[in-house]
PDB file of C-alpha atoms in Angstrom:
ATOM      1  CA  MET A   1     -51.685  47.604 -18.113  1.00 77.00           C
ATOM      2  CA  ASP A   2     -52.230  44.454 -17.662  1.00 87.00           C
ATOM      3  CA  LYS A   3     -55.250  42.875 -20.127  1.00 91.00           C
ATOM      4  CA  LYS A   4     -56.519  40.853 -17.640  1.00 94.00           C
ATOM      5  CA  ILE A   5     -57.644  43.619 -15.269  1.00 93.00           C
ATOM      6  CA  ILE A   6     -58.625  45.514 -18.476  1.00 95.00           C
ATOM      7  CA  GLU A   7     -61.072  42.794 -19.279  1.00 96.00           C
ATOM      8  CA  LYS A   8     -62.008  42.648 -15.829  1.00 95.00           C
ATOM      9  CA  ILE A   9     -62.770  46.251 -15.709  1.00 96.00           C
ATOM     10  CA  LYS A  10     -64.559  46.120 -19.043  1.00 97.00           C
ATOM     11  CA  GLU A  11     -67.184  43.257 -17.469  1.00 97.00           C
ATOM     12  CA  GLU A  12     -67.893  45.366 -14.462  1.00 97.00           C
ATOM     13  CA  LEU A  13     -68.462  48.461 -16.724  1.00 98.00           C
ATOM     14  CA  LEU A  14     -70.817  46.627 -18.649  1.00 98.00           C
ATOM     15  CA  ILE A  15     -72.387  45.252 -15.775  1.00 98.00           C
ATOM     16  CA  SER A  16     -72.691  48.724 -13.904  1.00 97.00           C
ATOM     17  CA  ARG A  17     -74.135  50.155 -17.700  1.00 97.00           C
ATOM     18  CA  LYS A  18     -77.249  47.439 -17.835  1.00 97.00           C
ATOM     19  CA  GLN A  19     -77.919  48.544 -14.214  1.00 97.00           C
ATOM     20  CA  ILE A  20     -77.947  52.103 -14.812  1.00 96.00           C
ATOM     21  CA  SER A  21     -79.678  51.651 -17.768  1.00 93.00           C
ATOM     22  CA  ALA A  22     -82.409  49.701 -15.972  1.00 92.00           C
ATOM     23  CA  GLU A  23     -82.586  52.354 -13.030  1.00 92.00           C
ATOM     24  CA  LEU A  24     -82.857  54.984 -15.937  1.00 89.00           C
ATOM     25  CA  ASP A  25     -85.756  53.323 -17.247  1.00 86.00           C
ATOM     26  CA  GLU A  26     -87.550  53.779 -14.345  1.00 84.00           C
ATOM     27  CA  VAL A  27     -87.291  57.260 -13.945  1.00 82.00           C
ATOM     28  CA  ALA A  28     -87.678  58.325 -17.714  1.00 77.00           C
ATOM     29  CA  ASP A  29     -90.290  57.712 -20.224  1.00 68.00           C
ATOM     30  CA  LYS A  30     -88.746  55.017 -22.244  1.00 63.00           C
ATOM     31  CA  GLY A  31     -88.179  56.261 -26.101  1.00 54.00           C
ATOM     32  CA  ASP A  32     -87.135  59.542 -25.422  1.00 54.00           C
ATOM     33  CA  LEU A  33     -85.369  59.071 -22.045  1.00 52.00           C
ATOM     34  CA  ARG A  34     -86.770  62.337 -20.440  1.00 62.00           C
ATOM     35  CA  ALA A  35     -87.635  62.316 -16.755  1.00 63.00           C
ATOM     36  CA  LYS A  36     -91.332  61.243 -16.084  1.00 57.00           C
ATOM     37  CA  PHE A  37     -93.836  63.370 -14.829  1.00 60.00           C
ATOM     38  CA  PRO A  38     -96.092  61.284 -12.292  1.00 62.00           C
ATOM     39  CA  ASN A  39     -99.851  61.589 -12.047  1.00 65.00           C
ATOM     40  CA  LEU A  40    -101.030  61.084  -8.526  1.00 61.00           C
ATOM     41  CA  GLY A  41    -104.294  63.094  -8.764  1.00 63.00           C
ATOM     42  CA  ASP A  42    -105.741  66.717  -8.649  1.00 68.00           C
ATOM     43  CA  LYS A  43    -105.676  67.354  -5.064  1.00 69.00           C
ATOM     44  CA  PRO A  44    -103.303  70.261  -4.190  1.00 62.00           C
ATOM     45  CA  ASP A  45    -101.030  67.637  -1.809  1.00 68.00           C
ATOM     46  CA  GLU A  46    -101.164  65.298  -4.519  1.00 67.00           C
ATOM     47  CA  ASN A  47     -99.688  67.798  -6.884  1.00 70.00           C
ATOM     48  CA  VAL A  48     -97.030  68.828  -4.376  1.00 76.00           C
ATOM     49  CA  GLN A  49     -95.868  65.495  -4.576  1.00 76.00           C
ATOM     50  CA  GLU A  50     -95.906  65.316  -8.392  1.00 72.00           C
ATOM     51  CA  ILE A  51     -93.632  68.290  -8.416  1.00 77.00           C
ATOM     52  CA  ASP A  52     -91.240  67.044  -5.823  1.00 79.00           C
ATOM     53  CA  GLN A  53     -91.195  63.482  -7.619  1.00 78.00           C
ATOM     54  CA  TYR A  54     -90.616  64.810 -11.005  1.00 78.00           C
ATOM     55  CA  THR A  55     -87.826  67.243  -9.563  1.00 82.00           C
ATOM     56  CA  THR A  56     -86.345  64.118  -8.055  1.00 83.00           C
ATOM     57  CA  ASN A  57     -86.559  62.107 -11.601  1.00 81.00           C
ATOM     58  CA  LEU A  58     -84.996  65.019 -12.979  1.00 85.00           C
ATOM     59  CA  ALA A  59     -82.050  65.100 -11.045  1.00 89.00           C
ATOM     60  CA  THR A  60     -81.960  61.361 -10.921  1.00 90.00           C
ATOM     61  CA  GLU A  61     -82.054  61.483 -14.606  1.00 89.00           C
ATOM     62  CA  LYS A  62     -79.031  63.607 -15.090  1.00 91.00           C
ATOM     63  CA  VAL A  63     -76.907  61.917 -12.755  1.00 94.00           C
ATOM     64  CA  LEU A  64     -77.699  58.313 -14.438  1.00 94.00           C
ATOM     65  CA  LYS A  65     -76.925  60.135 -18.017  1.00 92.00           C
ATOM     66  CA  ASN A  66     -73.835  61.237 -16.788  1.00 96.00           C
ATOM     67  CA  ALA A  67     -72.578  57.885 -15.587  1.00 97.00           C
ATOM     68  CA  LEU A  68     -73.572  56.242 -18.656  1.00 96.00           C
ATOM     69  CA  ARG A  69     -71.623  58.740 -20.917  1.00 97.00           C
ATOM     70  CA  ASP A  70     -68.794  58.033 -18.498  1.00 97.00           C
ATOM     71  CA  ILE A  71     -68.795  54.407 -18.737  1.00 98.00           C
ATOM     72  CA  ASP A  72     -69.462  54.525 -22.597  1.00 98.00           C
ATOM     73  CA  GLY A  73     -66.385  56.538 -23.216  1.00 97.00           C
ATOM     74  CA  THR A  74     -64.463  54.142 -21.178  1.00 98.00           C
ATOM     75  CA  LEU A  75     -65.532  51.421 -23.147  1.00 98.00           C
ATOM     76  CA  GLU A  76     -64.559  53.501 -26.457  1.00 98.00           C
ATOM     77  CA  ARG A  77     -61.187  54.077 -24.923  1.00 97.00           C
ATOM     78  CA  ILE A  78     -60.592  50.206 -23.939  1.00 97.00           C
ATOM     79  CA  GLU A  79     -62.132  49.209 -27.557  1.00 97.00           C
ATOM     80  CA  ARG A  80     -59.230  51.918 -29.314  1.00 96.00           C
ATOM     81  CA  GLY A  81     -56.563  50.624 -27.086  1.00 94.00           C
ATOM     82  CA  VAL A  82     -56.174  53.917 -25.280  1.00 95.00           C
ATOM     83  CA  TYR A  83     -57.810  53.126 -22.270  1.00 97.00           C
ATOM     84  CA  GLY A  84     -55.588  54.090 -19.003  1.00 95.00           C
ATOM     85  CA  ILE A  85     -53.639  56.876 -20.654  1.00 96.00           C
ATOM     86  CA  CYS A  86     -54.211  60.211 -19.654  1.00 97.00           C
ATOM     87  CA  LYS A  87     -56.130  62.496 -21.939  1.00 95.00           C
ATOM     88  CA  TYR A  88     -54.262  65.734 -20.959  1.00 96.00           C
ATOM     89  CA  CYS A  89     -50.708  64.589 -20.698  1.00 97.00           C
ATOM     90  CA  GLY A  90     -50.693  61.416 -22.433  1.00 96.00           C
ATOM     91  CA  LYS A  91     -49.131  59.332 -19.600  1.00 96.00           C
ATOM     92  CA  GLY A  92     -50.243  56.180 -17.973  1.00 95.00           C
ATOM     93  CA  ILE A  93     -52.720  56.279 -15.286  1.00 96.00           C
ATOM     94  CA  ASP A  94     -51.907  54.395 -12.327  1.00 95.00           C
ATOM     95  CA  GLU A  95     -53.355  50.903 -12.267  1.00 94.00           C
ATOM     96  CA  ARG A  96     -54.728  51.625  -8.559  1.00 94.00           C
ATOM     97  CA  ARG A  97     -56.443  54.931  -9.706  1.00 95.00           C
ATOM     98  CA  LEU A  98     -58.328  53.144 -12.425  1.00 95.00           C
ATOM     99  CA  LEU A  99     -59.228  49.770 -10.161  1.00 94.00           C
ATOM    100  CA  ALA A 100     -60.759  52.667  -7.684  1.00 94.00           C
ATOM    101  CA  ARG A 101     -62.505  54.727 -10.486  1.00 96.00           C
ATOM    102  CA  PRO A 102     -62.666  52.401 -13.734  1.00 97.00           C
ATOM    103  CA  VAL A 103     -63.917  55.728 -15.615  1.00 97.00           C
ATOM    104  CA  ALA A 104     -61.162  58.052 -14.812  1.00 97.00           C
ATOM    105  CA  SER A 105     -59.648  59.617 -17.975  1.00 95.00           C
ATOM    106  CA  ALA A 106     -56.976  61.678 -16.352  1.00 96.00           C
ATOM    107  CA  CYS A 107     -53.620  61.084 -14.094  1.00 96.00           C
ATOM    108  CA  MET A 108     -53.695  62.121 -10.600  1.00 95.00           C
ATOM    109  CA  GLU A 109     -51.668  64.874 -11.204  1.00 95.00           C
ATOM    110  CA  CYS A 110     -53.452  66.165 -14.184  1.00 96.00           C
ATOM    111  CA  LYS A 111     -56.696  65.942 -12.250  1.00 95.00           C
ATOM    112  CA  ASN A 112     -55.069  67.830  -9.188  1.00 94.00           C
ATOM    113  CA  LYS A 113     -54.133  70.505 -11.745  1.00 93.00           C
ATOM    114  CA  LEU A 114     -57.714  70.549 -13.132  1.00 91.00           C
ATOM    115  CA  GLN A 115     -59.038  70.805  -9.406  1.00 91.00           C
ATOM    116  CA  SER A 116     -56.838  73.485  -8.129  1.00 91.00           C
ATOM    117  CA  SER A 117     -57.378  75.649 -11.173  1.00 83.00           C
ATOM    118  CA  LYS A 118     -61.043  76.070 -10.226  1.00 70.00           C
TER     119      LYS A 118
END
């Protein structure tokens, strides 16, 4: 794979990582990065809103943490020089797939096999 393309992907991943980290800071308490429980008041309708917002924060937190995990894993593969190699069969991942989904760690053949076995 062309090194210029890998560098471009790396730059985009670093930008995405920064944006996702900022979003995570909005829904999670800093320090322990757990979903924030909002305090809107003591009235019943406010309590319902708090629970609704907390549930949304939990779901958002999970999605964002998974995205960060994928990005970090991809950046690690780039640093180790194994980016673009399928973790299941060891063959190269098509460049078009990596441009469309930079965090992909499986080639389309293996991905399709995994999805059809579920």
